[in-house]
Short mmCIF file of C-alpha atoms in Angstrom, two decimals:
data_model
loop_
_atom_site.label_atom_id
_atom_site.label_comp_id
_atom_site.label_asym_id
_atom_site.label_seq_id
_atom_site.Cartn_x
_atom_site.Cartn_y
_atom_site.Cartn_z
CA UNK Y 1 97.28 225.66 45.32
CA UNK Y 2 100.79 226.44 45.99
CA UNK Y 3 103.15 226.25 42.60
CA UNK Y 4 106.28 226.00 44.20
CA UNK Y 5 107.50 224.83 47.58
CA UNK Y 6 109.42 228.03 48.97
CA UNK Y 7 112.32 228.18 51.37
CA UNK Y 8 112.74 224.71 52.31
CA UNK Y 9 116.27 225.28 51.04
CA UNK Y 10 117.70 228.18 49.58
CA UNK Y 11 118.34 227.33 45.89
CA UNK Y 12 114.47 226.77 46.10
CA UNK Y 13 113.87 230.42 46.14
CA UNK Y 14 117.16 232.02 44.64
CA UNK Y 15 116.00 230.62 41.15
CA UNK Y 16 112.85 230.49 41.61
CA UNK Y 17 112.58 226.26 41.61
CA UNK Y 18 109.17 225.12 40.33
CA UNK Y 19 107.74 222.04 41.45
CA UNK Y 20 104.41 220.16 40.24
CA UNK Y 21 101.94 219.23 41.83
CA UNK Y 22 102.00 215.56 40.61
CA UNK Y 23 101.32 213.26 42.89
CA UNK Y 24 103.19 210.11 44.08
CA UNK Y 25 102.60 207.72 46.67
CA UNK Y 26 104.45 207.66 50.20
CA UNK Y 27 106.29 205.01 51.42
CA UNK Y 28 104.67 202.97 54.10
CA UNK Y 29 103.96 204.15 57.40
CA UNK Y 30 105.97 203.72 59.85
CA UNK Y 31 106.08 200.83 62.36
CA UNK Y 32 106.39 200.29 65.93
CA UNK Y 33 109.22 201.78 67.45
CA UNK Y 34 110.94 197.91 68.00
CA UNK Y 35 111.48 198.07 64.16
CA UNK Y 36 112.53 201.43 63.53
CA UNK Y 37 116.28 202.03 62.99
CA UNK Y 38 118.62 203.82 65.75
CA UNK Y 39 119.31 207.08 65.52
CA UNK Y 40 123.26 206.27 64.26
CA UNK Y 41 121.80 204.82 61.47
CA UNK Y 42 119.88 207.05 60.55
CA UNK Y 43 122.48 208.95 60.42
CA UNK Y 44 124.38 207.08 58.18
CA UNK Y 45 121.60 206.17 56.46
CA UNK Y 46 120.79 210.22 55.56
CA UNK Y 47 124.77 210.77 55.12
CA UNK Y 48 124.44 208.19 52.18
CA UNK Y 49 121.37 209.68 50.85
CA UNK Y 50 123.22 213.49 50.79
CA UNK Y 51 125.84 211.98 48.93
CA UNK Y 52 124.16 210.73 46.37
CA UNK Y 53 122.15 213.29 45.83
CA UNK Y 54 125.11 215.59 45.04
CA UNK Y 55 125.37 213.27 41.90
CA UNK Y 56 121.74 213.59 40.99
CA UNK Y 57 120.71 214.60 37.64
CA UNK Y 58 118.92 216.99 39.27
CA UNK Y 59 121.12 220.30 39.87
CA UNK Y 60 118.30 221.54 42.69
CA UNK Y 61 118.72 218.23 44.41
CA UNK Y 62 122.20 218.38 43.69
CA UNK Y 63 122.52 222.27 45.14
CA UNK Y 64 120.34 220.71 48.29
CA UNK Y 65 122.55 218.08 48.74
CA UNK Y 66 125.23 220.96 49.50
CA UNK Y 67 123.29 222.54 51.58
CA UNK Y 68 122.17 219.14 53.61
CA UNK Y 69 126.24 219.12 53.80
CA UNK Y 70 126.69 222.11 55.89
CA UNK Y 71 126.17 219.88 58.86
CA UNK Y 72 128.81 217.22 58.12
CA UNK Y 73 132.09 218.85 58.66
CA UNK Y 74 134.05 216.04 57.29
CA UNK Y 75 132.23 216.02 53.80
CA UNK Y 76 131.06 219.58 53.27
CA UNK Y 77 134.49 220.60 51.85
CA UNK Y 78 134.59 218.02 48.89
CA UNK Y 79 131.01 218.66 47.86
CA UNK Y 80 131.09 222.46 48.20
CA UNK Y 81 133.59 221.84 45.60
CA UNK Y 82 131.92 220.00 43.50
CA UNK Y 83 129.53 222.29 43.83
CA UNK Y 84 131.57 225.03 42.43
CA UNK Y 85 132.53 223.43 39.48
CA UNK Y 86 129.02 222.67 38.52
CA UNK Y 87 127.65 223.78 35.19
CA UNK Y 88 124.23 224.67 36.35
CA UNK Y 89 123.73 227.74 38.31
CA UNK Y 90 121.52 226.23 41.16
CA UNK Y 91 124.37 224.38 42.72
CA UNK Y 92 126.90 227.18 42.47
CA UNK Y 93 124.98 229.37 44.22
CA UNK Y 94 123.90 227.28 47.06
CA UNK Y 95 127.95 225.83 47.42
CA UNK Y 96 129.19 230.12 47.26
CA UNK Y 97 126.16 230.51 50.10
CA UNK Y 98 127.95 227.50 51.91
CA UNK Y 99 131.80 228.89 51.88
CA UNK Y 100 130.25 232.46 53.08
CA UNK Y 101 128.08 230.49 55.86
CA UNK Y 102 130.57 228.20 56.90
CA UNK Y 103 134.00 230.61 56.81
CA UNK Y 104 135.04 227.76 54.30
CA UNK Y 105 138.47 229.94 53.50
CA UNK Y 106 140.64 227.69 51.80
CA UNK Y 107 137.62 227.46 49.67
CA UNK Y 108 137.10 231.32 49.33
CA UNK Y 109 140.31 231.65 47.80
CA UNK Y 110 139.61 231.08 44.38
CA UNK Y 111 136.46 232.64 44.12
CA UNK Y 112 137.17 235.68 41.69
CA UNK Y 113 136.67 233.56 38.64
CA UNK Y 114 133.31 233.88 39.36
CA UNK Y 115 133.34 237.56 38.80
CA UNK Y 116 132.34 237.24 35.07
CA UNK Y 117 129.84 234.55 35.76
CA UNK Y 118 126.77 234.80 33.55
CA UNK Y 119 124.55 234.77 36.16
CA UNK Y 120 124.13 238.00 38.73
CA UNK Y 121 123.07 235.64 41.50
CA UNK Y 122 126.50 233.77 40.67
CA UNK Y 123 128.48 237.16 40.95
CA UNK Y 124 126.42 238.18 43.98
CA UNK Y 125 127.21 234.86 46.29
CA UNK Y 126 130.49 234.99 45.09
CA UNK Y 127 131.01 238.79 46.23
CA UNK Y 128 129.23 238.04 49.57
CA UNK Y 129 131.54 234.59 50.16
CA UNK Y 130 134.96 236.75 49.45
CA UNK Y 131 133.84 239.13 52.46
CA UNK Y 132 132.39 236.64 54.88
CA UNK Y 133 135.94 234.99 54.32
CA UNK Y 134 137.53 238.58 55.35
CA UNK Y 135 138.73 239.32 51.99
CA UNK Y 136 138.77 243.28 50.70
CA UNK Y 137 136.44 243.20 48.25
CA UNK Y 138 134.82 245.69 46.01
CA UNK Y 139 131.58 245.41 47.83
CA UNK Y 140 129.96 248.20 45.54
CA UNK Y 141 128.76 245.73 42.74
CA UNK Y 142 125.94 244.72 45.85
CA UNK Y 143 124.18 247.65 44.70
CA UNK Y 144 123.52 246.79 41.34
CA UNK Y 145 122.14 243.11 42.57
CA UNK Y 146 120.07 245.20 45.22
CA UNK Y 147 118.42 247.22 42.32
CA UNK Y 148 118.45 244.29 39.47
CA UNK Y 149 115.00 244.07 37.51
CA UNK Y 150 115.35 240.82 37.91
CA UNK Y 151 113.15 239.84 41.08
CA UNK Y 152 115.35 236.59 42.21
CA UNK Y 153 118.68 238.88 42.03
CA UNK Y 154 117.46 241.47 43.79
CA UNK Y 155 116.16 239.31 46.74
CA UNK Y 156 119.32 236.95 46.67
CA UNK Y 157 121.11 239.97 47.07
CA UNK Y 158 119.33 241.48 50.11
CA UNK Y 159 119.48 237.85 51.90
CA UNK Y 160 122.81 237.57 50.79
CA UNK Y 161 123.55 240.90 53.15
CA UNK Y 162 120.73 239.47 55.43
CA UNK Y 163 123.17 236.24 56.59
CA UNK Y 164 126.41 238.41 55.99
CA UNK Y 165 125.31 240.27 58.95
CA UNK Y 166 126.77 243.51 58.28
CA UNK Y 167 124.59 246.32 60.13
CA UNK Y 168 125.78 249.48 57.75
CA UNK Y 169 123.96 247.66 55.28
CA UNK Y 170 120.56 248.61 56.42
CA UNK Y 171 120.70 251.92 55.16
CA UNK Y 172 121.32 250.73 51.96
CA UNK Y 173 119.05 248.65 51.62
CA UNK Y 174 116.20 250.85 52.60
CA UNK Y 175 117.32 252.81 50.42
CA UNK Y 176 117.13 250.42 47.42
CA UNK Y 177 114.07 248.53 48.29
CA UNK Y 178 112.01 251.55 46.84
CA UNK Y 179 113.25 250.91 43.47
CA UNK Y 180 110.38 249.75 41.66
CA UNK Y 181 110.00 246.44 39.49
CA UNK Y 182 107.51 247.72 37.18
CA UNK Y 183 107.96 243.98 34.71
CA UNK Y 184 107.88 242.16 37.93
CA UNK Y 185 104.49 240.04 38.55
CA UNK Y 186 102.66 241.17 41.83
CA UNK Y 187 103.64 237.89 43.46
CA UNK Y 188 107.44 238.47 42.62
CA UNK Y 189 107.59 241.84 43.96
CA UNK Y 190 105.89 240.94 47.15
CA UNK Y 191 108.17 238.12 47.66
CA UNK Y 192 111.00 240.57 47.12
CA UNK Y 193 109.66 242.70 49.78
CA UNK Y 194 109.62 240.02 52.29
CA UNK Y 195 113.25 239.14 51.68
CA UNK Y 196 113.94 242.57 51.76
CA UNK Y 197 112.39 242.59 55.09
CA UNK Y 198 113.59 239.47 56.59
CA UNK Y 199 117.67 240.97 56.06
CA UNK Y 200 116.50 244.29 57.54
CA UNK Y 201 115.13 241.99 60.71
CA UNK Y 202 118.34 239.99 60.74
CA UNK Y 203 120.43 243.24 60.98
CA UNK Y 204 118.81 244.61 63.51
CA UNK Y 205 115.98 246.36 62.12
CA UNK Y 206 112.91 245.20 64.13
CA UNK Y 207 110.86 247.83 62.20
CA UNK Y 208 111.25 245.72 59.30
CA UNK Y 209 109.13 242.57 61.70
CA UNK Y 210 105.70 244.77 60.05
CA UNK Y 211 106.45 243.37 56.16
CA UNK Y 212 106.77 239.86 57.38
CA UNK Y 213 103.60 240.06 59.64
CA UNK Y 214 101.91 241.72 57.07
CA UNK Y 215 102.94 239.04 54.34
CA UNK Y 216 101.18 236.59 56.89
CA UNK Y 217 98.09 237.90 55.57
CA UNK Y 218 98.99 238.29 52.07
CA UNK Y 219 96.31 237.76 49.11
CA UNK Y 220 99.21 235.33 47.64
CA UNK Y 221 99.24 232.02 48.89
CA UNK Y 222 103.15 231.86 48.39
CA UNK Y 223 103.72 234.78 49.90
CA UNK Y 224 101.87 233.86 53.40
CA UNK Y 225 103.89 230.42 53.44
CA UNK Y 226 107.11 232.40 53.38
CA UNK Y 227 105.89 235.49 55.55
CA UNK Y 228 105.27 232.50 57.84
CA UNK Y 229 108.38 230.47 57.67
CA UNK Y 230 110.84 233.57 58.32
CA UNK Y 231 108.10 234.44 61.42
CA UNK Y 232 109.64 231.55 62.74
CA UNK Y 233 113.13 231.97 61.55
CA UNK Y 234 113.29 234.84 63.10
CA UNK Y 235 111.95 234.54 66.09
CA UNK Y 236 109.10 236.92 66.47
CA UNK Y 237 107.08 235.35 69.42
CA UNK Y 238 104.95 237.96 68.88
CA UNK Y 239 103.29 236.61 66.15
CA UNK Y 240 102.72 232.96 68.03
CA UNK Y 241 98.98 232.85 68.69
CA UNK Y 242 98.84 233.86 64.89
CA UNK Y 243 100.69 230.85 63.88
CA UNK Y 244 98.34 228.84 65.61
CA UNK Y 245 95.72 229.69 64.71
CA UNK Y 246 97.35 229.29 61.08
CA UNK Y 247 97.55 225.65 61.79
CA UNK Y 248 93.70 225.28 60.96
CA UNK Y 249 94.30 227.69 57.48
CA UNK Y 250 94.86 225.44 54.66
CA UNK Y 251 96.82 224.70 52.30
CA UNK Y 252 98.52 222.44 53.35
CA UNK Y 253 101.93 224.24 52.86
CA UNK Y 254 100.69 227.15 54.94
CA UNK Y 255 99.81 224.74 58.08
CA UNK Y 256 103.62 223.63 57.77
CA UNK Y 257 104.98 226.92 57.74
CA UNK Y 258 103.07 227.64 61.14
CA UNK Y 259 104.22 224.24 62.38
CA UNK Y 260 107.49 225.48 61.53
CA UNK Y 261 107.36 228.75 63.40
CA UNK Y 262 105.80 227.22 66.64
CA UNK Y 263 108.74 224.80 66.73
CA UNK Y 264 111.31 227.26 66.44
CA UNK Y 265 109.31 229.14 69.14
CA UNK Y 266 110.07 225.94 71.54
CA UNK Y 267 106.06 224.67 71.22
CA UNK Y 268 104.91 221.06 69.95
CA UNK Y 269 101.31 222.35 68.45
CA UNK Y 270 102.42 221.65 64.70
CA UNK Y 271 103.66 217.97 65.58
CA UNK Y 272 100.23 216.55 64.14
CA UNK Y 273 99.88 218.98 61.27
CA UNK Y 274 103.76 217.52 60.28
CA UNK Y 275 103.16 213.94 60.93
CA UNK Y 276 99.63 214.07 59.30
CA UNK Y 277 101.63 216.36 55.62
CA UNK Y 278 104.06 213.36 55.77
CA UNK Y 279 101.84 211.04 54.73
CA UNK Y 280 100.43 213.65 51.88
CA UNK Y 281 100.33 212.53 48.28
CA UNK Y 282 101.94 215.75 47.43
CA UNK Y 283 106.06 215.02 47.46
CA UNK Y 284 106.24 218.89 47.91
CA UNK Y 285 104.09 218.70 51.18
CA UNK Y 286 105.68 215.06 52.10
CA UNK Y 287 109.75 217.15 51.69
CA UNK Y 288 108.35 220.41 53.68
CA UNK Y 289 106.90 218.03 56.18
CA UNK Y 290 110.43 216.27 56.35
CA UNK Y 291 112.47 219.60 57.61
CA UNK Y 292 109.43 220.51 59.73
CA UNK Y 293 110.10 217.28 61.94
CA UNK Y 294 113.65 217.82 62.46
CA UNK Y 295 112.61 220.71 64.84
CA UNK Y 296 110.83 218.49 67.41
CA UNK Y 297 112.44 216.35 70.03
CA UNK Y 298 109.75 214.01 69.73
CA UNK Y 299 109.98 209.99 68.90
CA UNK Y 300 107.16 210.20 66.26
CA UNK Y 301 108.77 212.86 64.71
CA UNK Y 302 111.93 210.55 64.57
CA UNK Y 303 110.09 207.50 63.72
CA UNK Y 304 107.93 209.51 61.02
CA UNK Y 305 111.61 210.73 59.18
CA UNK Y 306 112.79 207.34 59.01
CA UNK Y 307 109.67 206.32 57.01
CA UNK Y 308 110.25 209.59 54.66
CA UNK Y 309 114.24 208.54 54.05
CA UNK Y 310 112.47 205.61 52.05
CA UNK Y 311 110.32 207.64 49.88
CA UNK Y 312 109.95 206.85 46.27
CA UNK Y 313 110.49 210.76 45.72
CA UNK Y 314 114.36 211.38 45.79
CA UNK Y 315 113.94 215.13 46.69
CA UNK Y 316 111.54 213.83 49.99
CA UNK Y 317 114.54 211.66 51.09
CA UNK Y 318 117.19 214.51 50.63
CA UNK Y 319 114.86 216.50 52.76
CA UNK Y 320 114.27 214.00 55.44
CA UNK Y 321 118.18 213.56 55.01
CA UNK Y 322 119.09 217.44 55.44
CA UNK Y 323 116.24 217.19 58.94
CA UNK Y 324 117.89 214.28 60.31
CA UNK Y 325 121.49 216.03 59.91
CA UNK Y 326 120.26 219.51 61.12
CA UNK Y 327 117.55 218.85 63.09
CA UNK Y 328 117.26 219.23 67.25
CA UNK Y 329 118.48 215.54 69.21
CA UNK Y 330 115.57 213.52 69.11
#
């Protein structure tokens, strides 16, 4: 079984978030669609659920909460900030990821105090939000991050050029990627390889599509579900009859990936696999469930992510939140 639930946000997998497997029961399933809630309040309903998440005593659900913001232009600046001020790293990073992402330049302005941060993964998103913003920047610090020992630096720093979208990069990290991780567990360095491949993609480098289909088939169970997930993200339709047949291929976190990818790929095949996870004991499976609904335009998908927004888990209802906010119109 699965130790961690990758990728459904990005702090997951920049600091390597681990998750139990406890168990905890979902909330009630959902009723006919006469009782189910409009789709304004839902969104005011998952509005109130990001913001008080960013005051969780959780920093990943507090660093999710940021990202769940990036879709509410009128209260991403105030908890980006909040975000940057945080004392645990999780949150930093995923508020420096959301003033590079969003062009957030009244925000970017202040952002060399991070250049001594403790953390390289702090000093990293920090570089990369200074020249999203269009600041000069000493950009040759990326190089060190792209060569780190340290498996969740070096992949934060290939994504990191992945979403900056700066072609010249590929060379570079080609280059890098064949510096080896010899303290690095197998499962680490393969996951590094796939975010190494999923920035080359992004850039441009479709030569770089044969990693993630390869990681498809992985040995690791982890890295299949992301190999899958960035299929989707993207966009290799090439890979689509592979994805369903994935649907059948447990676990269970494996069938949502493929879910995932078909959605993304415009296809309603995963809809059952999703509404069927959302009822899983598993609050990992119920949360990765939650942001695989908010790609289908479909009513049960809707009526299914109200029922999650009442889950007894906080980090299923931030999810279900950051699908509602993000998702297609339903």
């Amino acid at each position: 079984m699965i130790k961690r639930l990758l990728m459904l946000f990005i702090a997951s997998v920049a600091f390597g978030c681990q998750t139990t497997q406890s168990t905890s029961e979902p909330a009630p399933a959902s009723g006919s669609s006469a009782t189910q809630p409009s789709l304004r309040e839902l969104h005011d309903k998952a509005v109130e659920q990001v913001l008080a998440s960013s005051q969780s005593s959780d920093p990943f659900l507090r660093a999710n909460a940021i990202e769940a913001a990036q879709n509410l232009p009128d209260r991403v600046v105030p908890l980006v900030q909040l975000g940057l001020n945080d004392p645990h790293g999780v949150p930093r990073f995923a508020a420096l990821v959301t003033v590079g992402k969003l062009r957030l330049r009244s925000l970017a302005l202040d952002l060399s105090r991070f250049d001594n941060d403790p953390s390289p993964s702090i000093r990293a998103a920090a570089l990369y939000a200074r020249r999203a913003n269009g600041q000069k920047v000493d950009f040759n610090p990326m190089r060190d991050f792209l060569v780190a020992q340290e498996p969740e630096v070096r992949g934060n720093a290939a994504m990191l050029l992945g979403i900056l979208g700066d072609k010249s990069a590929v060379p570079l990290i080609k280059e890098l990627s064949k510096v080896p991780m010899p303290r690095a567990s197998p499962t680490k360095a393969a996951i590094v390889r796939i975010q190494q491949a999923e920035a080359l993609v992004r850039l441009g480098d479709d030569a770089s599509l044969a990693p993630l289909r390869a990681g498809v088939y992985s040995q690791f169970d982890e890295v299949r579900v992301l190999s899958t997930q960035l299929i989707g993200r993207v966009n290799d339709k090439a890979m689509q009859w592979a994805m369903l047949n994935l649907l059948k291929d447990p676990p269970i976190e494996l069938q949502l990936a493929a879910a995932e990818a078909l959605a993304r790929f415009g296809h309603n095949n995963g809809l059952d696999v999703a509404l069927t996870a959302a009822s899983s004991e598993l609050p990992t499976a119920r949360g990765q469930a939650a942001l695989t609904l908010g790609l289908f335009n479909d009513p049960r998908a809707t009526s299914a992510l109200a029922n999650l927004l009442n889950d007894p888990e906080e980090g299923v209802r931030v999810a279900a939140a950051a699908a509602i906010l993000g998702g297609k119109k339903r």
